[in-house]
Short mmCIF file of C-alpha atoms in Angstrom, two decimals:
data_model
loop_
_atom_site.label_atom_id
_atom_site.label_comp_id
_atom_site.label_asym_id
_atom_site.label_seq_id
_atom_site.Cartn_x
_atom_site.Cartn_y
_atom_site.Cartn_z
CA MET A 1 77.48 96.14 84.67
CA ALA A 2 79.90 97.55 87.24
CA LEU A 3 78.42 99.55 90.08
CA ARG A 4 80.24 102.77 90.90
CA TYR A 5 79.43 105.23 93.63
CA LEU A 6 79.69 109.04 93.69
CA LYS A 7 82.76 110.62 92.10
CA GLY A 8 85.40 112.59 93.95
CA VAL A 9 84.18 112.01 97.52
CA SER A 10 86.73 109.60 98.97
CA THR A 11 89.04 110.94 101.68
CA LEU A 12 91.78 108.44 100.75
CA LYS A 13 95.31 109.90 100.66
CA LEU A 14 98.61 108.15 100.00
CA ASP A 15 101.97 109.63 101.00
CA VAL A 16 104.26 108.02 98.43
CA ASP A 17 107.40 109.27 100.23
CA LYS A 18 106.54 107.22 103.32
CA CYS A 19 105.57 104.12 101.30
CA ILE A 20 107.96 101.17 101.58
CA GLY A 21 106.23 99.15 98.85
CA CYS A 22 105.23 96.23 101.07
CA GLY A 23 102.00 95.72 99.11
CA MET A 24 99.70 95.22 102.11
CA CYS A 25 97.26 97.85 100.76
CA VAL A 26 97.04 96.00 97.44
CA GLU A 27 96.34 92.81 99.35
CA VAL A 28 93.60 94.04 101.71
CA CYS A 29 91.66 96.42 99.43
CA PRO A 30 88.37 94.78 98.38
CA HIS A 31 88.00 97.14 95.41
CA ALA A 32 91.49 97.00 93.87
CA VAL A 33 92.08 100.71 94.47
CA PHE A 34 95.87 100.22 94.71
CA LYS A 35 98.60 98.84 92.52
CA LEU A 36 102.30 98.43 93.07
CA GLU A 37 104.62 100.08 90.57
CA ALA A 38 108.36 100.71 90.84
CA ARG A 39 108.28 99.32 94.43
CA LYS A 40 105.78 101.94 95.57
CA ALA A 41 102.04 101.81 96.03
CA ALA A 42 99.90 103.95 93.75
CA ILE A 43 96.20 104.80 93.77
CA LEU A 44 94.59 103.46 90.61
CA ASP A 45 91.12 104.88 91.10
CA SER A 46 90.09 106.56 94.36
CA ASP A 47 86.44 106.70 93.22
CA LEU A 48 86.28 102.95 93.87
CA CYS A 49 87.26 103.48 97.53
CA MET A 50 84.57 102.73 100.12
CA GLU A 51 86.64 104.07 103.04
CA CYS A 52 86.63 100.76 104.93
CA GLY A 53 90.08 101.57 106.33
CA ALA A 54 91.66 98.17 105.66
CA CYS A 55 94.59 99.78 103.82
CA SER A 56 95.39 102.47 106.38
CA GLY A 57 95.14 100.07 109.34
CA ASN A 58 97.45 97.58 107.68
CA CYS A 59 100.02 100.07 106.42
CA PRO A 60 103.04 99.54 108.69
CA VAL A 61 104.41 103.04 108.03
CA GLN A 62 101.17 105.07 108.15
CA ALA A 63 101.53 106.21 104.57
CA ILE A 64 97.78 105.99 104.01
CA THR A 65 95.24 108.28 105.65
CA LEU A 66 91.48 108.39 105.30
CA LYS A 67 88.35 109.08 107.28
CA LYS A 68 87.29 105.52 107.94
CA GLY A 69 83.59 104.78 108.13
CA VAL A 70 80.66 102.68 107.08
CA GLY A 71 78.74 103.94 104.04
CA CYS A 72 75.33 103.42 105.58
CA ALA A 73 72.55 106.03 105.65
CA ALA A 74 70.87 104.39 108.64
CA ALA A 75 74.15 104.66 110.57
CA VAL A 76 74.42 108.37 109.75
CA ILE A 77 70.85 108.95 110.96
CA THR A 78 71.44 106.93 114.15
CA GLY A 79 74.64 108.87 114.82
CA PHE A 80 72.86 112.15 114.20
CA LEU A 81 69.99 111.26 116.56
CA ARG A 82 72.37 110.10 119.31
CA GLY A 83 74.77 112.96 118.72
CA THR A 84 77.64 110.55 118.01
CA GLU A 85 79.71 109.53 115.01
CA PRO A 86 77.82 107.44 112.44
CA ASP A 87 77.02 104.19 114.23
CA CYS A 88 75.46 101.20 112.51
CA GLY A 89 74.26 99.81 115.84
CA CYS A 90 74.72 96.26 114.55
CA GLY A 91 74.11 93.93 117.42
CA ASP A 92 71.51 96.17 119.03
CA GLY A 93 69.03 94.21 116.96
CA SER A 94 68.68 96.82 114.25
CA CYS A 95 70.49 96.49 110.94
CA CYS A 96 73.19 94.66 108.99
CA MET B 1 109.73 106.24 119.02
CA GLU B 2 106.20 107.54 119.13
CA ARG B 3 104.95 104.38 117.50
CA SER B 4 106.53 102.00 119.97
CA GLN B 5 104.97 103.99 122.79
CA LYS B 6 101.56 103.59 121.23
CA VAL B 7 102.09 99.84 120.95
CA THR B 8 102.91 99.53 124.65
CA LEU B 9 99.81 101.49 125.62
CA LEU B 10 97.51 99.34 123.52
CA MET B 11 99.04 96.03 124.58
CA PRO B 12 96.34 93.97 126.30
CA LYS B 13 97.08 92.42 129.69
CA GLU B 14 98.42 88.89 129.77
CA THR B 15 95.85 86.46 131.14
CA PRO B 16 96.33 82.89 132.36
CA VAL B 17 96.09 80.27 129.63
CA PRO B 18 93.44 77.59 130.18
CA ALA B 19 94.86 74.12 129.57
CA GLY B 20 93.58 72.27 126.51
CA GLY B 21 91.04 75.00 125.83
CA PHE B 22 89.53 73.87 122.54
CA GLU B 23 86.44 72.12 121.28
CA PRO B 24 85.91 69.73 118.38
CA ALA B 25 84.25 70.90 115.15
CA SER B 26 83.33 69.24 111.87
CA SER B 27 83.02 70.41 108.28
CA GLU B 28 79.58 68.80 107.96
CA TYR B 29 76.92 71.28 106.84
CA ALA B 30 73.59 69.89 107.95
CA PHE B 31 69.97 70.81 107.24
CA ALA B 32 69.70 72.60 110.59
CA ASP B 33 72.64 74.86 109.61
CA ARG B 34 71.04 75.62 106.25
CA LEU B 35 67.75 76.42 107.97
CA ALA B 36 69.43 78.76 110.47
CA ALA B 37 71.14 80.62 107.60
CA TRP B 38 67.86 80.92 105.69
CA LYS B 39 66.05 82.21 108.78
CA ALA B 40 68.79 84.78 109.38
CA ARG B 41 68.16 86.11 105.87
CA TRP B 42 64.54 86.72 106.84
CA GLY B 43 65.50 88.30 110.14
CA ILE B 44 64.31 85.35 112.24
CA ASN B 45 66.50 84.72 115.32
CA ARG B 46 69.19 86.70 113.51
CA TYR B 47 70.70 88.16 116.64
CA ARG B 48 70.71 84.85 118.49
CA LEU B 49 73.18 83.16 116.16
CA GLY B 50 76.21 83.89 118.29
CA ILE B 51 78.33 80.79 118.92
CA LYS B 52 80.81 80.30 121.74
CA PRO B 53 84.06 82.19 121.04
CA GLY B 54 87.30 80.29 121.47
CA LEU B 55 89.39 77.67 119.73
CA TYR B 56 87.89 74.79 117.76
CA ALA B 57 89.72 71.74 116.47
CA LEU B 58 88.51 70.73 113.01
CA GLU B 59 89.11 67.08 112.06
CA GLY B 60 91.88 66.41 114.60
CA PRO B 61 94.49 69.07 113.77
CA SER B 62 98.18 68.72 114.69
CA ALA B 63 100.85 71.26 115.59
CA GLY B 64 101.52 71.89 111.92
CA SER B 65 97.88 72.45 110.91
CA PRO B 66 96.79 75.86 109.62
CA VAL B 67 94.91 78.31 111.84
CA PHE B 68 91.87 80.21 110.54
CA ALA B 69 90.16 83.06 112.38
CA THR B 70 86.47 83.91 112.08
CA ALA B 71 83.62 85.68 113.86
CA ASN B 72 81.29 84.11 116.42
CA TYR B 73 78.33 84.50 114.04
CA LYS B 74 77.08 81.04 113.12
CA PRO B 75 76.77 81.63 109.34
CA SER B 76 80.38 82.99 109.28
CA PHE B 77 81.69 80.00 111.24
CA ASP B 78 79.68 77.60 109.04
CA ALA B 79 80.94 79.22 105.82
CA LEU B 80 84.50 78.64 107.02
CA ARG B 81 84.20 75.06 108.29
CA ARG B 82 82.13 73.75 105.36
CA ASN B 83 84.81 75.02 102.96
CA LEU B 84 87.49 73.11 104.84
CA LYS B 85 86.27 69.62 103.90
CA GLY B 86 89.07 67.13 104.33
CA VAL B 87 91.35 69.72 105.97
CA SER B 88 92.56 69.47 109.55
CA ALA B 89 92.72 72.95 111.01
CA TRP B 90 92.44 75.12 114.08
CA LEU B 91 89.52 77.57 114.00
CA LEU B 92 89.90 80.62 116.20
CA VAL B 93 86.47 82.14 116.79
CA LEU B 94 86.69 85.76 117.94
CA ASP B 95 84.05 87.33 120.15
CA THR B 96 82.34 89.74 117.74
CA LYS B 97 79.06 89.78 119.72
CA GLY B 98 77.41 87.50 117.17
CA ILE B 99 78.09 89.82 114.22
CA ASN B 100 79.54 88.74 110.86
CA VAL B 101 83.20 89.37 109.98
CA TRP B 102 82.85 92.45 107.75
CA CYS B 103 80.39 94.38 109.92
CA ALA B 104 82.38 93.48 113.04
CA ALA B 105 85.62 94.59 111.39
CA GLY B 106 83.96 97.92 110.57
CA LYS B 107 83.10 98.33 114.24
CA GLY B 108 86.49 97.06 115.37
CA THR B 109 85.15 94.07 117.35
CA PHE B 110 86.76 91.79 114.78
CA GLY B 111 90.01 93.57 115.43
CA THR B 112 93.62 93.65 116.53
CA LEU B 113 92.88 93.62 120.25
CA GLU B 114 90.27 90.85 120.18
CA LEU B 115 92.52 88.73 117.94
CA THR B 116 95.47 89.29 120.28
CA ARG B 117 93.39 88.48 123.36
CA SER B 118 92.01 85.37 121.72
CA ILE B 119 95.43 84.07 120.61
CA ARG B 120 96.72 84.51 124.17
CA GLU B 121 93.75 83.16 126.09
CA THR B 122 93.40 80.02 124.00
CA GLY B 123 97.11 79.24 124.32
CA LEU B 124 97.31 78.86 120.55
CA GLY B 125 101.07 79.42 120.56
CA LYS B 126 101.55 76.25 122.61
CA LEU B 127 99.33 74.16 120.33
CA VAL B 128 100.91 74.98 116.99
CA SER B 129 104.54 74.91 115.90
CA HIS B 130 104.20 77.64 113.24
CA ARG B 131 103.27 81.33 113.68
CA ARG B 132 100.74 81.99 110.93
CA ILE B 133 97.06 82.79 111.20
CA ILE B 134 94.77 83.04 108.19
CA LEU B 135 92.12 85.77 108.39
CA PRO B 136 89.24 86.46 106.04
CA GLN B 137 90.25 89.47 103.95
CA LEU B 138 87.12 91.34 105.00
CA GLY B 139 88.43 91.25 108.57
CA ALA B 140 91.21 93.62 107.49
CA PRO B 141 89.35 96.89 108.26
CA GLY B 142 89.55 96.00 111.97
CA VAL B 143 92.98 94.40 112.08
CA SER B 144 96.51 95.78 111.81
CA ALA B 145 98.59 92.80 110.73
CA HIS B 146 101.86 94.40 111.87
CA ARG B 147 100.45 95.11 115.33
CA VAL B 148 99.20 91.54 115.73
CA LYS B 149 102.70 90.38 114.81
CA ALA B 150 104.25 92.72 117.38
CA TYR B 151 101.83 91.66 120.14
CA THR B 152 101.70 87.90 119.56
CA GLY B 153 104.45 86.85 117.15
CA PHE B 154 101.78 85.53 114.77
CA SER B 155 101.89 86.66 111.14
CA VAL B 156 98.51 87.51 109.70
CA VAL B 157 97.84 86.05 106.26
CA TYR B 158 94.79 87.54 104.59
CA GLY B 159 92.82 84.83 102.85
CA PRO B 160 90.18 85.31 100.16
CA VAL B 161 87.07 87.51 100.53
CA ARG B 162 84.73 84.53 100.00
CA ALA B 163 85.07 81.36 102.05
CA GLY B 164 84.19 79.41 98.90
CA ASP B 165 87.64 80.29 97.52
CA ILE B 166 89.49 78.77 100.49
CA PRO B 167 90.14 75.36 98.85
CA GLU B 168 91.73 77.11 95.84
CA PHE B 169 93.62 79.48 98.17
CA LEU B 170 95.11 76.49 100.01
CA ARG B 171 95.92 74.71 96.73
CA LEU B 172 97.87 77.78 95.59
CA GLY B 173 99.96 77.64 98.78
CA ASN B 174 98.12 80.32 100.79
CA LYS B 175 97.89 82.72 97.86
CA ALA B 176 94.74 84.64 96.96
CA THR B 177 94.39 85.62 93.30
CA PRO B 178 93.37 89.23 92.47
CA GLN B 179 89.85 87.93 91.71
CA MET B 180 89.61 86.37 95.17
CA ARG B 181 90.49 89.75 96.67
CA LEU B 182 87.57 91.60 95.08
CA VAL B 183 84.25 92.04 96.78
CA ARG B 184 81.31 91.63 94.42
CA PHE B 185 77.76 92.93 94.38
CA GLY B 186 76.20 90.82 91.65
CA PHE B 187 72.52 89.98 91.26
CA GLU B 188 72.68 87.07 93.69
CA ASP B 189 74.55 89.09 96.31
CA ARG B 190 71.92 91.83 96.09
CA ILE B 191 68.71 89.81 95.91
CA ILE B 192 69.70 87.76 98.97
CA LEU B 193 69.40 91.03 100.94
CA ALA B 194 65.85 91.76 99.77
CA PRO B 195 64.02 89.62 102.39
CA MET B 196 65.68 91.51 105.25
CA GLU B 197 64.75 94.85 103.66
CA LEU B 198 61.22 93.65 103.01
CA VAL B 199 60.81 92.45 106.60
CA TYR B 200 62.31 95.62 108.09
CA PHE B 201 60.24 98.15 106.14
CA GLY B 202 57.20 95.86 105.84
CA LYS B 203 56.90 96.07 109.63
CA TYR B 204 55.80 99.68 109.20
CA LEU B 205 54.33 99.77 105.71
CA LEU B 206 52.09 96.69 105.71
CA PRO B 207 50.10 97.86 108.77
CA ALA B 208 49.90 101.29 107.10
CA ALA B 209 48.55 99.69 103.93
CA LEU B 210 45.94 97.76 105.96
CA LEU B 211 44.91 100.95 107.71
CA PHE B 212 44.47 102.73 104.35
CA TYR B 213 42.43 99.80 103.09
CA PHE B 214 40.04 99.87 106.04
CA LEU B 215 39.73 103.65 105.82
CA GLY B 216 38.54 103.19 102.26
CA ALA B 217 41.72 104.59 100.67
CA ARG B 218 42.16 101.58 98.40
CA SER B 219 44.54 103.34 96.01
CA ASP B 220 46.85 104.34 98.85
CA ALA B 221 46.82 100.81 100.24
CA LEU B 222 47.90 99.55 96.81
CA LEU B 223 50.50 102.27 96.35
CA THR B 224 52.01 101.55 99.77
CA VAL B 225 52.41 97.85 98.95
CA PHE B 226 53.82 98.54 95.48
CA THR B 227 56.23 101.14 96.87
CA LEU B 228 57.39 98.66 99.51
CA LEU B 229 58.03 95.97 96.89
CA ALA B 230 59.68 98.39 94.46
CA SER B 231 62.09 99.81 97.05
CA THR B 232 63.01 96.62 98.89
CA ALA B 233 62.98 93.94 96.16
CA LEU B 234 62.95 95.61 92.75
CA ALA B 235 65.62 98.19 93.61
CA PRO B 236 68.24 95.64 94.77
CA ALA B 237 67.47 93.50 91.71
CA LEU B 238 67.73 96.36 89.22
CA LEU B 239 70.38 98.41 91.06
CA PRO B 240 72.94 98.64 88.20
CA TRP B 241 70.23 99.56 85.68
CA LEU B 242 68.48 102.21 87.74
CA PRO B 243 69.77 105.61 86.56
CA GLY B 244 72.31 107.62 88.55
CA ARG B 245 75.02 106.75 91.05
CA SER B 246 73.16 108.13 94.03
CA PHE B 247 70.98 105.60 95.86
CA ALA B 248 68.36 108.30 96.49
CA VAL B 249 68.09 108.91 92.73
CA LYS B 250 67.99 105.18 91.98
CA GLY B 251 65.29 104.87 94.65
CA ALA B 252 63.19 107.64 93.09
CA PHE B 253 63.23 105.74 89.79
CA ALA B 254 62.34 102.49 91.56
CA GLY B 255 59.42 104.34 93.17
CA LEU B 256 58.25 105.56 89.75
CA LEU B 257 58.40 101.97 88.48
CA GLY B 258 56.29 100.84 91.44
CA ILE B 259 53.67 103.51 90.80
CA THR B 260 53.64 102.63 87.09
CA ALA B 261 53.07 98.97 87.94
CA ALA B 262 50.21 99.90 90.28
CA PHE B 263 48.68 102.38 87.81
CA PRO B 264 46.21 99.99 86.05
CA LEU B 265 44.70 99.19 89.48
CA LEU B 266 44.31 102.79 90.63
CA ARG B 267 41.13 104.87 90.46
CA LEU B 268 42.59 108.37 90.66
CA GLY B 269 42.17 111.59 88.69
CA PRO B 270 45.23 113.40 87.33
CA LEU B 271 45.70 115.80 90.27
CA PRO B 272 45.26 113.22 93.09
CA LEU B 273 47.60 110.92 91.14
CA ALA B 274 50.22 113.69 90.87
CA ALA B 275 49.97 114.23 94.63
CA ARG B 276 50.60 110.49 95.17
CA VAL B 277 53.67 110.59 92.92
CA MET B 278 55.01 113.45 95.06
CA LEU B 279 54.46 111.32 98.18
CA TYR B 280 55.46 107.80 97.18
CA VAL B 281 58.50 108.61 95.06
CA PRO B 282 60.37 110.28 97.97
CA ALA B 283 59.30 107.42 100.23
CA ALA B 284 60.92 104.91 97.85
CA SER B 285 63.94 107.19 97.51
CA PHE B 286 64.35 107.24 101.30
CA ILE B 287 64.07 103.47 101.64
CA VAL B 288 66.58 102.77 98.87
CA LEU B 289 68.96 105.31 100.43
CA GLN B 290 69.03 103.00 103.48
CA PHE B 291 70.20 100.21 101.18
CA THR B 292 73.62 101.93 101.08
CA GLY B 293 74.30 100.11 104.35
CA CYS B 294 73.77 96.73 102.69
CA SER B 295 75.74 97.56 99.57
CA THR B 296 79.39 96.60 99.35
CA TYR B 297 80.74 99.70 97.65
CA THR B 298 79.39 102.91 99.22
CA SER B 299 81.65 105.17 101.29
CA LEU B 300 80.69 107.20 104.34
CA SER B 301 81.75 110.44 102.60
CA GLY B 302 79.55 109.58 99.63
CA VAL B 303 76.55 108.69 101.79
CA MET B 304 76.92 111.93 103.79
CA LYS B 305 77.10 113.92 100.57
CA GLU B 306 74.00 112.41 99.06
CA MET B 307 72.05 112.59 102.32
CA ARG B 308 72.68 116.32 102.61
CA ALA B 309 70.95 116.79 99.26
CA ALA B 310 68.45 113.92 99.32
CA LEU B 311 66.83 114.24 102.76
CA PRO B 312 65.71 117.88 102.30
CA ALA B 313 64.58 117.14 98.73
CA GLN B 314 62.56 114.11 99.89
CA ALA B 315 60.97 116.12 102.71
CA VAL B 316 60.05 119.07 100.47
CA CYS B 317 58.64 116.79 97.79
CA ALA B 318 56.54 114.80 100.26
CA ALA B 319 55.30 117.99 101.95
CA ALA B 320 54.24 119.39 98.57
CA GLY B 321 52.39 116.13 97.86
CA LEU B 322 50.57 116.36 101.20
CA LEU B 323 49.60 119.98 100.54
CA MET B 324 48.25 119.00 97.14
CA LEU B 325 46.15 116.26 98.73
CA LEU B 326 44.83 118.59 101.43
CA GLY B 327 44.14 121.28 98.84
CA GLY B 328 42.23 118.75 96.74
CA VAL B 329 40.09 117.73 99.73
CA LEU B 330 39.34 121.35 100.72
CA TRP B 331 38.58 122.34 97.12
CA ARG B 332 35.88 119.71 97.00
#
């Protein structure tokens, strides 16, 4: 049974005009969100996106934008308490 | 124009290259390694598994041998080297502060700058004749392959998600199949996380259960233990079958299952039982909501969205349960 998270929340955006069809996004995405068709990238299913930012960071022409982050409730709470962005604090001896 | 400026600004300073700066490594996976990995899963010495960053020579590599990058977290390093049996290779261990590849990539410590620094400081370019470095795919959130190329001349090749696929990846001539590129969250991947959850929340809930027991609240002691087990072990196991997409909703159902399992052992009237449901279900919901951080498919936007709804709902529900309990005590 495939696990799917909430619908319609991902901030992933692809500017097809900027895309040069290099295929890096297809390669780095751990959820197969992208495909390559007619020498351009296309978003197959943005609901599968976990906003890890691998695609945007590896796009050589900045055709992909998203609000990168870690989908972790503990990180959101930590960030809220410290008044910072969500921070998983890994390495401070706390979580993942 | 703007981009090239950015590149110059981010370029790390050149540092002197230490001569012959590498250490030997083997692909042997011994009992002690297995034990360390098992202990890490139970949270024992987990944050003391950092190994020395730098370059390692696996089975006498030559100038033509492949280069693999990994994190300086022992289980990450072990997963890489044990899957390179019979392969001579260079292993570049980045300083990720003892954190695994994916988490470190999310934080950026397994990232472009650390990779660039590491390539320079180890003098890798003088040791190998090619200009390719194989990274675990889950390092990609922290790395910009094109920037690494611009800074160091090395081309980043993203290998498979799982180190276990490396032999097949090498056999295919450094090609990862679409299946190798997908992260999974199957039963085994989920249940392996349960001990850590159990240890983390058990730290608070087991003493609470003991306290309830000694105060004579036997039912609450039982419910606390069952809620702990339901939310940290049962929920990961049953995740795909628990209703809803939201972890808070899945957690509420896991909590109900826990209470149902405890029910034959409880000595409670209908109203006190209802009050307990109002208290323990939101508790389970809250704990399972934290499991989003361990899952491999939740997004920050999604977690924020469900937290905005779930946290107030959990608080209101638990407060109502407490009021019912207090009301019941005063009524008597």
